[in-house]
């Protein structure tokens, strides 16, 4: 049984993330979405709210049997991969900038634990969507429902105003 990890802060989980989860599920027997806290990003949704929204989305998409949602504990991603028996990490690439950011981490994961990274090119119709841009548009009163699965939209609406 092959297991892959799709890590990220997912604040919020977007349609681009959903596309990656669907495609990862087509490649592996088991996908673990590892929700993490990124201290370098100003967060909006708590870990539990993100995890619940993602799990609800997987249930709606009939992926709950293949895709598991977990909180990424502190420490190295490769240690988490080893713990759950994952052979690869899945990452999405929207542009060359994403590759420049992701490549050193992929090489380090391979060096540390022989964990490979599988890069999936983002669907072109979703390549403009990022969680940080969704948060910014939302904070400025813009419409973001067409960039998010329903449960993420609901979590965003229920989030306390941090402006």
Short mmCIF file of C-alpha atoms in Angstrom, two decimals, residues 16-131:
data_model
loop_
_atom_site.label_atom_id
_atom_site.label_comp_id
_atom_site.label_asym_id
_atom_site.label_seq_id
_atom_site.Cartn_x
_atom_site.Cartn_y
_atom_site.Cartn_z
CA UNK A 16 -6.27 24.27 -5.73
CA UNK A 17 -5.53 22.20 -2.63
CA UNK A 18 -8.61 20.07 -3.33
CA UNK A 19 -7.39 19.45 -6.88
CA UNK A 20 -4.03 18.27 -5.49
CA UNK A 21 -5.74 15.97 -2.98
CA UNK A 22 -7.89 14.41 -5.73
CA UNK A 23 -4.89 13.88 -7.98
CA UNK A 24 -2.74 12.49 -5.16
CA UNK A 25 -5.55 10.05 -4.33
CA UNK A 26 -5.44 8.84 -7.92
CA UNK A 27 -1.70 8.15 -7.57
CA UNK A 28 -1.53 6.55 -4.13
CA UNK A 29 -3.55 4.15 -2.02
CA UNK A 30 -3.53 6.52 0.95
CA UNK A 31 -3.09 10.29 1.17
CA UNK A 32 -2.43 12.01 4.48
CA UNK A 33 -3.14 15.71 4.43
CA UNK A 34 -0.83 17.08 7.11
CA UNK A 35 -2.12 20.41 8.41
CA UNK A 36 0.61 22.52 9.96
CA UNK A 37 1.16 25.85 11.63
CA UNK A 38 3.48 28.13 9.66
CA UNK A 39 4.96 30.71 12.05
CA UNK A 40 6.13 32.85 9.13
CA UNK A 41 2.54 33.40 7.97
CA UNK A 42 -0.15 35.44 9.68
CA UNK A 43 -2.85 32.84 10.24
CA UNK A 44 -6.58 33.30 10.15
CA UNK A 45 -8.11 29.91 10.94
CA UNK A 46 -7.06 27.75 13.87
CA UNK A 47 -5.62 24.29 13.24
CA UNK A 48 -8.80 22.57 14.38
CA UNK A 49 -11.00 24.70 12.10
CA UNK A 50 -8.75 23.97 9.12
CA UNK A 51 -8.62 20.26 9.88
CA UNK A 52 -12.41 20.04 10.27
CA UNK A 53 -13.06 21.97 7.05
CA UNK A 54 -10.68 19.72 5.10
CA UNK A 55 -12.17 16.54 6.57
CA UNK A 56 -15.68 17.77 5.70
CA UNK A 57 -14.52 18.53 2.17
CA UNK A 58 -13.02 15.04 1.79
CA UNK A 59 -16.32 13.54 2.97
CA UNK A 60 -18.29 15.64 0.46
CA UNK A 61 -15.92 14.62 -2.32
CA UNK A 62 -16.20 10.92 -1.40
CA UNK A 63 -12.47 10.83 -0.63
CA UNK A 64 -12.71 10.12 3.11
CA UNK A 65 -11.76 6.45 2.59
CA UNK A 66 -8.54 7.39 0.78
CA UNK A 67 -7.61 10.76 2.27
CA UNK A 68 -6.90 11.17 5.97
CA UNK A 69 -6.51 14.59 7.61
CA UNK A 70 -4.03 14.96 10.46
CA UNK A 71 -2.27 17.73 12.29
CA UNK A 72 1.45 17.78 11.57
CA UNK A 73 3.31 17.59 14.86
CA UNK A 74 6.36 19.76 15.40
CA UNK A 75 9.63 18.49 14.02
CA UNK A 76 10.76 17.36 10.62
CA UNK A 77 8.28 16.41 7.91
CA UNK A 78 10.45 13.39 7.07
CA UNK A 79 10.05 12.08 10.62
CA UNK A 80 6.26 12.29 10.22
CA UNK A 81 6.54 10.51 6.86
CA UNK A 82 8.56 7.70 8.43
CA UNK A 83 6.11 7.44 11.34
CA UNK A 84 3.13 6.88 9.04
CA UNK A 85 4.99 4.87 6.41
CA UNK A 86 4.80 7.47 3.63
CA UNK A 87 7.19 7.07 0.73
CA UNK A 88 6.67 10.49 -0.81
CA UNK A 89 5.54 14.05 -0.28
CA UNK A 90 3.19 15.66 -2.81
CA UNK A 91 3.54 19.36 -3.57
CA UNK A 92 1.79 21.56 -6.09
CA UNK A 93 3.62 23.97 -8.35
CA UNK A 94 1.89 27.09 -9.65
CA UNK A 95 4.97 28.64 -11.23
CA UNK A 96 8.75 28.59 -11.44
CA UNK A 97 8.81 30.56 -8.19
CA UNK A 98 7.15 27.65 -6.39
CA UNK A 99 9.74 25.27 -7.83
CA UNK A 100 12.59 27.52 -6.68
CA UNK A 101 11.08 27.50 -3.16
CA UNK A 102 10.26 23.76 -3.08
CA UNK A 103 13.37 22.29 -4.71
CA UNK A 104 15.82 22.74 -1.79
CA UNK A 105 13.31 21.24 0.65
CA UNK A 106 12.69 18.28 -1.66
CA UNK A 107 16.43 17.67 -1.94
CA UNK A 108 16.86 17.90 1.84
CA UNK A 109 14.00 15.45 2.47
CA UNK A 110 15.63 13.04 0.03
CA UNK A 111 19.01 13.51 1.75
CA UNK A 112 17.66 13.09 5.28
CA UNK A 113 15.33 10.16 4.81
CA UNK A 114 15.16 9.10 1.17
CA UNK A 115 11.68 10.61 1.00
CA UNK A 116 10.91 11.68 -2.56
CA UNK A 117 8.79 14.65 -3.53
CA UNK A 118 6.25 14.36 -6.30
CA UNK A 119 5.51 17.70 -7.93
CA UNK A 120 2.14 18.20 -9.57
CA UNK A 121 1.58 21.19 -11.81
CA UNK A 122 -1.41 23.15 -10.64
CA UNK A 123 -4.42 23.09 -12.92
CA UNK A 124 -4.04 26.29 -14.98
CA UNK A 125 -7.53 27.50 -14.08
CA UNK A 126 -6.54 27.40 -10.38
CA UNK A 127 -2.93 28.66 -10.61
CA UNK A 128 -3.83 32.18 -9.44
CA UNK A 129 -5.30 30.92 -6.15
CA UNK A 130 -3.24 30.89 -2.97
CA UNK A 131 -4.39 30.82 0.63
#
